[in-house]
Amino acid sequence: MKVTLDRQPFNEFWANCMLNQAYSIAVSAHPSYRYAAYLNIHRYYPWSAATDQQFRYPTIDTLYYLDDWTKFPLTGVIKWIEPGHFRDKEMFIDEIKEVLDGGRNLSVNVDLFYWLPGSMAWKKFHWYHYSLFNGYDNERSSFYVIDDTLAGYNEHEVPEDRLRKAFKNSEYNINKNYNGPAYYIYNLHPTIKPYQLNLSEVVDNAERLTRELDDFSMEGMWQVDSSPDKYSAHITYALIGINIICNRHIANEGLIRTLREQKKINVTLYESLKDQLEMICDGWHAIKQSFVTYKFQRDREIALAEKLFAMEKTFWRTLASGV
């Protein structure tokens, strides 16, 4: 027997694992929710590396909505995200199938070291994560998950034995101090309310971003340790942050394009914003390339990043003042 929820991966751009799976569920339920993914509810954040708290890098944070569920733009399709624990850890495979048989959207805690070949962490380092399940096949003794690898965000087949190992070694199972659940269930509304992009909300966020970027500092960022045991890891973490920033600008392009298509902004404002955004994107791709090729120079990249933040302030100010 084969069961599938028919959720399509939201891979237009990468936000983070939890948001991309939420967008995958929402957009599959109603296509209007792709516009919700464009909404500029993000902020810049100085992140600390998971395996080295001393290494800090700039990235995008969009999880602050968890402090206020009403700020989450997917509330018209997702009723609530329900944390849960398996009744019997030894029988968790059967419980996963029960949830999927009921057509419910399930995300399970796993260790990425054992999870998907081709991912950044596969057989390299332990990194804990929630992965979205999309179905299973009893004849193949496998499950289907929507998740990311270096090739992008797509559906993958995971053998049952690999699932057992990845869950057994998850943070939920090995860290006695971990307070998170074994899984999350995304409960949907019985009737889906289509999403509408609200211009006043976009403008409010543009004004907020302008203020926040005034206070954001690159001090202490990208201090890559040249020692062999840290250098590669620091480069990788820096690239994670930069990649999310680059992807957010893909979302920003979708935002202004949608505002124009829906006639919420005029063509003159759109063209101005588009030109500004292209220069910002080019700058971040240049920084990304310097890390990819291991040719980065910290002072140079910091100076360029600060220039790009100033350009982005102008971008959001132009949007807010031009409508």
CSV table of C-alpha atoms in Angstrom, one decimal:
chain,number,residue,atom,x,y,z
A,1,MET,CA,0.0,0.0,0.0
A,2,LYS,CA,1.2,3.5,-0.9
A,3,VAL,CA,-0.1,6.6,0.9
A,4,THR,CA,0.7,10.2,-0.2
A,5,LEU,CA,-0.4,13.6,1.0
A,6,ASP,CA,0.5,15.1,-2.4
A,7,ARG,CA,2.2,18.1,-0.8
A,8,GLN,CA,4.4,19.9,-3.3
A,9,PRO,CA,7.8,21.3,-2.1
A,10,PHE,CA,7.8,25.1,-1.9
A,11,ASN,CA,11.2,25.7,-3.5
A,12,GLU,CA,10.9,29.1,-5.0
A,13,PHE,CA,13.3,30.3,-2.4
A,14,TRP,CA,14.8,29.1,0.9
A,15,ALA,CA,13.8,30.6,4.2
A,16,ASN,CA,14.4,27.9,6.8
A,17,CYS,CA,13.4,24.3,7.3
A,18,MET,CA,10.3,25.0,9.4
A,19,LEU,CA,9.0,27.8,7.1
A,20,ASN,CA,9.6,26.0,3.9
A,21,GLN,CA,7.7,23.0,5.1
A,22,ALA,CA,4.9,25.3,6.3
A,23,TYR,CA,4.8,27.1,2.9
A,24,SER,CA,4.8,23.7,1.2
A,25,ILE,CA,1.7,22.6,3.1
A,26,ALA,CA,-0.1,26.0,2.7
A,27,VAL,CA,0.6,26.5,-1.0
A,28,SER,CA,-0.4,22.9,-1.7
A,29,ALA,CA,-3.7,23.6,0.1
A,30,HIS,CA,-4.3,26.9,-1.7
A,31,PRO,CA,-1.9,28.5,-4.3
A,32,SER,CA,-2.6,32.0,-3.0
A,33,TYR,CA,-0.3,31.3,-0.1
A,34,ARG,CA,2.8,31.7,-2.2
A,35,TYR,CA,2.2,35.4,-1.8
A,36,ALA,CA,2.3,35.0,2.0
A,37,ALA,CA,5.9,33.7,1.6
A,38,TYR,CA,6.8,37.0,0.0
A,39,LEU,CA,5.5,39.1,3.0
A,40,ASN,CA,8.4,41.0,4.5
A,41,ILE,CA,8.0,39.9,8.1
A,42,HIS,CA,11.7,39.0,8.5
A,43,ARG,CA,14.5,40.7,10.4
A,44,TYR,CA,18.3,40.6,10.3
A,45,TYR,CA,19.8,38.7,13.1
A,46,PRO,CA,23.3,37.9,14.4
A,47,TRP,CA,23.3,34.1,14.6
A,48,SER,CA,25.7,31.9,16.6
A,49,ALA,CA,26.9,28.7,15.0
A,50,ALA,CA,25.2,25.6,16.4
A,51,THR,CA,28.6,23.8,17.1
A,52,ASP,CA,30.6,26.9,18.0
A,53,GLN,CA,28.8,29.6,19.9
A,54,GLN,CA,31.7,32.0,19.5
A,55,PHE,CA,31.3,32.2,15.7
A,56,ARG,CA,28.7,34.7,14.7
A,57,TYR,CA,27.3,35.5,11.3
A,58,PRO,CA,24.5,37.6,9.9
A,59,THR,CA,21.3,35.9,8.6
A,60,ILE,CA,17.6,36.3,8.3
A,61,ASP,CA,15.3,35.4,11.2
A,62,THR,CA,11.6,34.9,10.4
A,63,LEU,CA,10.6,32.8,13.5
A,64,TYR,CA,9.7,35.7,15.8
A,65,TYR,CA,6.1,35.2,14.8
A,66,LEU,CA,6.0,32.2,17.2
A,67,ASP,CA,5.8,34.9,20.0
A,68,ASP,CA,2.5,36.1,18.4
A,69,TRP,CA,0.6,33.5,16.3
A,70,THR,CA,-1.6,36.3,14.8
A,71,LYS,CA,1.5,37.6,13.0
A,72,PHE,CA,1.9,34.4,11.1
A,73,PRO,CA,0.5,34.9,7.5
A,74,LEU,CA,-0.4,31.2,7.2
A,75,THR,CA,-3.1,31.3,9.9
A,76,GLY,CA,-5.8,31.3,7.2
A,77,VAL,CA,-4.8,27.7,6.2
A,78,ILE,CA,-2.9,26.3,9.3
A,79,LYS,CA,-5.1,26.3,12.4
A,80,TRP,CA,-2.3,25.4,14.8
A,81,ILE,CA,1.0,23.6,15.0
A,82,GLU,CA,0.6,20.8,17.5
A,83,PRO,CA,3.7,19.4,19.3
A,84,GLY,CA,3.5,15.7,20.2
A,85,HIS,CA,5.3,12.7,21.6
A,86,PHE,CA,5.0,9.1,20.4
A,87,ARG,CA,3.0,6.8,22.7
A,88,ASP,CA,5.7,4.1,22.3
A,89,LYS,CA,9.1,5.0,20.9
A,90,GLU,CA,9.7,1.4,19.7
A,91,MET,CA,6.5,1.6,17.7
A,92,PHE,CA,7.0,5.2,16.3
A,93,ILE,CA,7.0,3.9,12.7
A,94,ASP,CA,3.4,2.6,13.1
A,95,GLU,CA,2.4,5.9,14.7
A,96,ILE,CA,3.8,7.9,11.8
A,97,LYS,CA,1.8,5.8,9.4
A,98,GLU,CA,-1.4,6.4,11.5
A,99,VAL,CA,-0.9,10.1,11.2
A,100,LEU,CA,-0.3,10.0,7.5
A,101,ASP,CA,-3.3,7.6,7.0
A,102,GLY,CA,-5.4,10.3,8.5
A,103,GLY,CA,-4.1,12.9,6.0
A,104,ARG,CA,-2.4,15.0,8.6
A,105,ASN,CA,0.8,16.9,8.0
A,106,LEU,CA,3.7,15.5,10.2
A,107,SER,CA,7.2,16.8,10.9
A,108,VAL,CA,9.6,14.5,12.9
A,109,ASN,CA,12.8,15.3,14.7
A,110,VAL,CA,15.8,13.6,13.1
A,111,ASP,CA,19.6,13.7,13.0
A,112,LEU,CA,20.8,15.0,9.6
A,113,PHE,CA,24.0,13.0,9.9
A,114,TYR,CA,22.0,9.9,9.0
A,115,TRP,CA,19.2,11.5,7.0
A,116,LEU,CA,19.6,12.5,3.4
A,117,PRO,CA,22.6,11.7,1.1
A,118,GLY,CA,23.7,14.9,-0.6
A,119,SER,CA,22.8,17.1,2.3
A,120,MET,CA,25.4,19.3,3.9
A,121,ALA,CA,25.4,17.3,7.1
A,122,TRP,CA,25.2,13.8,5.7
A,123,LYS,CA,27.9,11.6,7.3
A,124,LYS,CA,29.9,14.8,8.3
A,125,PHE,CA,28.3,16.3,11.4
A,126,HIS,CA,25.3,15.9,13.7
A,127,TRP,CA,22.6,18.5,13.1
A,128,TYR,CA,19.1,18.2,14.5
A,129,HIS,CA,16.1,19.1,12.5
A,130,TYR,CA,12.4,18.5,11.8
A,131,SER,CA,11.6,16.8,8.5
A,132,LEU,CA,8.2,17.0,6.7
A,133,PHE,CA,6.6,13.6,5.8
A,134,ASN,CA,4.6,13.3,2.6
A,135,GLY,CA,3.7,9.6,2.6
A,136,TYR,CA,5.0,6.1,2.7
A,137,ASP,CA,5.1,2.8,0.6
A,138,ASN,CA,4.8,-0.4,2.5
A,139,GLU,CA,6.0,-2.5,-0.4
A,140,ARG,CA,9.2,-0.6,-0.6
A,141,SER,CA,9.5,-0.2,3.2
A,142,SER,CA,10.2,3.5,2.7
A,143,PHE,CA,8.8,6.9,3.5
A,144,TYR,CA,8.6,10.1,1.4
A,145,VAL,CA,9.8,13.4,3.0
A,146,ILE,CA,10.1,16.9,1.7
A,147,ASP,CA,13.4,18.3,2.8
A,148,ASP,CA,16.6,20.1,1.5
A,149,THR,CA,19.9,18.9,0.3
A,150,LEU,CA,22.6,20.7,-1.6
A,151,ALA,CA,20.6,20.1,-4.8
A,152,GLY,CA,17.6,22.0,-3.4
A,153,TYR,CA,14.3,21.5,-1.6
A,154,ASN,CA,12.5,18.4,-3.0
A,155,GLU,CA,10.8,15.2,-2.1
A,156,HIS,CA,13.1,12.3,-1.1
A,157,GLU,CA,12.6,8.6,-0.5
A,158,VAL,CA,13.9,7.4,2.9
A,159,PRO,CA,14.2,3.7,3.7
A,160,GLU,CA,12.6,2.6,7.0
A,161,ASP,CA,16.0,1.5,8.5
A,162,ARG,CA,17.5,5.0,7.9
A,163,LEU,CA,14.4,6.6,9.5
A,164,ARG,CA,14.9,4.5,12.6
A,165,LYS,CA,18.5,5.4,12.9
A,166,ALA,CA,18.0,9.1,12.2
A,167,PHE,CA,15.2,9.3,14.8
A,168,LYS,CA,17.0,7.2,17.4
A,169,ASN,CA,19.9,9.6,17.2
A,170,SER,CA,17.8,12.8,17.1
A,171,GLU,CA,18.2,15.5,19.7
A,172,TYR,CA,14.8,14.5,21.1
A,173,ASN,CA,16.3,11.0,22.0
A,174,ILE,CA,19.9,11.8,23.0
A,175,ASN,CA,19.7,15.1,24.8
A,176,LYS,CA,18.1,14.7,28.2
A,177,ASN,CA,17.8,18.5,28.5
A,178,TYR,CA,16.0,18.9,25.2
A,179,ASN,CA,12.5,20.3,25.7
A,180,GLY,CA,11.2,20.0,22.2
A,181,PRO,CA,8.6,17.5,20.9
A,182,ALA,CA,9.3,14.3,18.9
A,183,TYR,CA,7.1,15.7,16.2
A,184,TYR,CA,4.8,18.5,15.1
A,185,ILE,CA,1.5,18.1,13.4
A,186,TYR,CA,0.2,21.0,11.2
A,187,ASN,CA,-3.5,21.1,11.7
A,188,LEU,CA,-5.4,22.8,8.8
A,189,HIS,CA,-8.7,24.6,8.8
A,190,PRO,CA,-11.5,22.6,7.2
A,191,THR,CA,-12.2,25.6,4.9
A,192,ILE,CA,-9.2,27.4,3.5
A,193,LYS,CA,-9.4,31.2,3.4
A,194,PRO,CA,-7.4,32.5,0.3
A,195,TYR,CA,-4.5,34.8,1.2
A,196,GLN,CA,-4.4,38.5,0.1
A,197,LEU,CA,-1.3,40.5,0.2
A,198,ASN,CA,-2.0,43.7,2.2
A,199,LEU,CA,-0.1,46.8,1.1
A,200,SER,CA,-0.4,48.5,4.5
A,201,GLU,CA,1.2,45.5,6.2
A,202,VAL,CA,4.0,45.5,3.6
A,203,VAL,CA,4.6,49.2,4.2
A,204,ASP,CA,4.6,48.8,8.0
A,205,ASN,CA,7.2,46.1,7.7
A,206,ALA,CA,9.2,48.2,5.3
A,207,GLU,CA,9.3,51.0,7.9
A,208,ARG,CA,10.2,48.6,10.6
A,209,LEU,CA,13.0,47.1,8.6
A,210,THR,CA,14.4,50.6,7.9
A,211,ARG,CA,14.6,51.3,11.6
A,212,GLU,CA,16.1,47.9,12.5
A,213,LEU,CA,18.7,48.1,9.8
A,214,ASP,CA,19.8,51.5,11.3
A,215,ASP,CA,20.7,49.5,14.5
A,216,PHE,CA,22.1,46.3,12.9
A,217,SER,CA,25.8,45.9,13.3
A,218,MET,CA,28.4,43.7,11.6
A,219,GLU,CA,30.7,44.0,14.7
A,220,GLY,CA,32.1,40.6,15.6
A,221,MET,CA,30.7,38.9,12.5
A,222,TRP,CA,32.6,36.5,10.2
A,223,GLN,CA,35.6,36.0,12.5
A,224,VAL,CA,36.8,32.9,10.7
A,225,ASP,CA,39.3,30.9,12.7
A,226,SER,CA,42.2,29.8,10.4
A,227,SER,CA,42.9,26.6,12.4
A,228,PRO,CA,42.3,23.4,10.4
A,229,ASP,CA,39.6,22.1,12.8
A,230,LYS,CA,37.5,25.3,12.5
A,231,TYR,CA,38.2,27.0,9.2
A,232,SER,CA,35.9,24.9,7.0
A,233,ALA,CA,33.1,24.9,9.5
A,234,HIS,CA,33.2,28.6,9.9
A,235,ILE,CA,33.1,29.1,6.2
A,236,THR,CA,30.1,26.8,6.0
A,237,TYR,CA,28.2,28.6,8.7
A,238,ALA,CA,28.9,32.0,7.1
A,239,LEU,CA,27.6,30.6,3.8
A,240,ILE,CA,24.4,29.4,5.4
A,241,GLY,CA,23.6,32.9,6.6
A,242,ILE,CA,24.6,34.5,3.3
A,243,ASN,CA,22.5,32.0,1.3
A,244,ILE,CA,19.4,32.8,3.4
A,245,ILE,CA,20.0,36.5,2.8
A,246,CYS,CA,20.3,35.9,-0.9
A,247,ASN,CA,17.1,33.9,-0.9
A,248,ARG,CA,15.2,36.5,1.0
A,249,HIS,CA,16.0,38.9,-1.8
A,250,ILE,CA,14.5,36.4,-4.2
A,251,ALA,CA,11.4,36.7,-2.0
A,252,ASN,CA,11.7,40.5,-2.1
A,253,GLU,CA,11.7,40.4,-5.9
A,254,GLY,CA,8.6,38.3,-5.7
A,255,LEU,CA,7.1,40.8,-3.3
A,256,ILE,CA,7.5,43.9,-5.5
A,257,ARG,CA,6.5,41.9,-8.7
A,258,THR,CA,3.3,40.8,-7.0
A,259,LEU,CA,2.5,44.3,-5.8
A,260,ARG,CA,2.9,45.5,-9.3
A,261,GLU,CA,0.9,42.6,-10.8
A,262,GLN,CA,-1.9,43.3,-8.4
A,263,LYS,CA,-1.7,47.1,-9.2
A,264,LYS,CA,-0.8,48.0,-5.6
A,265,ILE,CA,2.2,50.0,-6.8
A,266,ASN,CA,2.7,52.0,-10.0
A,267,VAL,CA,5.2,51.0,-12.7
A,268,THR,CA,7.6,53.9,-11.9
A,269,LEU,CA,8.0,52.8,-8.3
A,270,TYR,CA,8.3,49.1,-9.3
A,271,GLU,CA,11.1,49.9,-11.8
A,272,SER,CA,13.0,51.9,-9.2
A,273,LEU,CA,12.7,49.2,-6.6
A,274,LYS,CA,13.7,46.5,-9.1
A,275,ASP,CA,16.9,48.4,-10.1
A,276,GLN,CA,17.8,48.9,-6.4
A,277,LEU,CA,17.2,45.2,-5.6
A,278,GLU,CA,19.3,44.0,-8.5
A,279,MET,CA,22.3,45.9,-7.2
A,280,ILE,CA,21.7,44.6,-3.6
A,281,CYS,CA,21.4,41.0,-5.0
A,282,ASP,CA,24.6,41.4,-7.0
A,283,GLY,CA,26.5,42.6,-3.9
A,284,TRP,CA,25.4,39.6,-1.8
A,285,HIS,CA,26.2,37.2,-4.5
A,286,ALA,CA,29.7,38.7,-4.7
A,287,ILE,CA,30.2,38.2,-0.9
A,288,LYS,CA,28.8,34.6,-1.3
A,289,GLN,CA,31.3,33.9,-4.1
A,290,SER,CA,34.2,35.1,-2.0
A,291,PHE,CA,33.3,32.6,0.7
A,292,VAL,CA,32.6,29.8,-1.8
A,293,THR,CA,36.1,30.2,-3.4
A,294,TYR,CA,37.8,30.7,0.0
A,295,LYS,CA,39.1,34.1,-1.2
A,296,PHE,CA,37.2,36.2,1.3
A,297,GLN,CA,38.9,39.1,3.0
A,298,ARG,CA,37.0,40.0,6.2
A,299,ASP,CA,37.5,43.8,6.1
A,300,ARG,CA,36.5,43.9,2.5
A,301,GLU,CA,33.4,41.7,2.9
A,302,ILE,CA,32.3,43.5,6.1
A,303,ALA,CA,32.6,46.9,4.3
A,304,LEU,CA,30.5,45.6,1.3
A,305,ALA,CA,27.9,44.1,3.7
A,306,GLU,CA,27.5,47.4,5.5
A,307,LYS,CA,27.1,49.1,2.1
A,308,LEU,CA,24.4,46.6,1.1
A,309,PHE,CA,22.5,47.1,4.4
A,310,ALA,CA,22.5,50.9,3.7
A,311,MET,CA,21.2,50.2,0.1
A,312,GLU,CA,18.5,48.0,1.5
A,313,LYS,CA,17.4,50.7,3.9
A,314,THR,CA,17.0,53.0,0.9
A,315,PHE,CA,15.1,50.2,-0.8
A,316,TRP,CA,12.6,49.8,2.0
A,317,ARG,CA,12.3,53.6,2.5
A,318,THR,CA,11.6,54.0,-1.2
A,319,LEU,CA,8.8,51.5,-1.0
A,320,ALA,CA,7.3,52.9,2.1
A,321,SER,CA,7.3,56.5,0.9
A,322,GLY,CA,6.3,55.8,-2.7
A,323,VAL,CA,2.9,54.3,-2.1
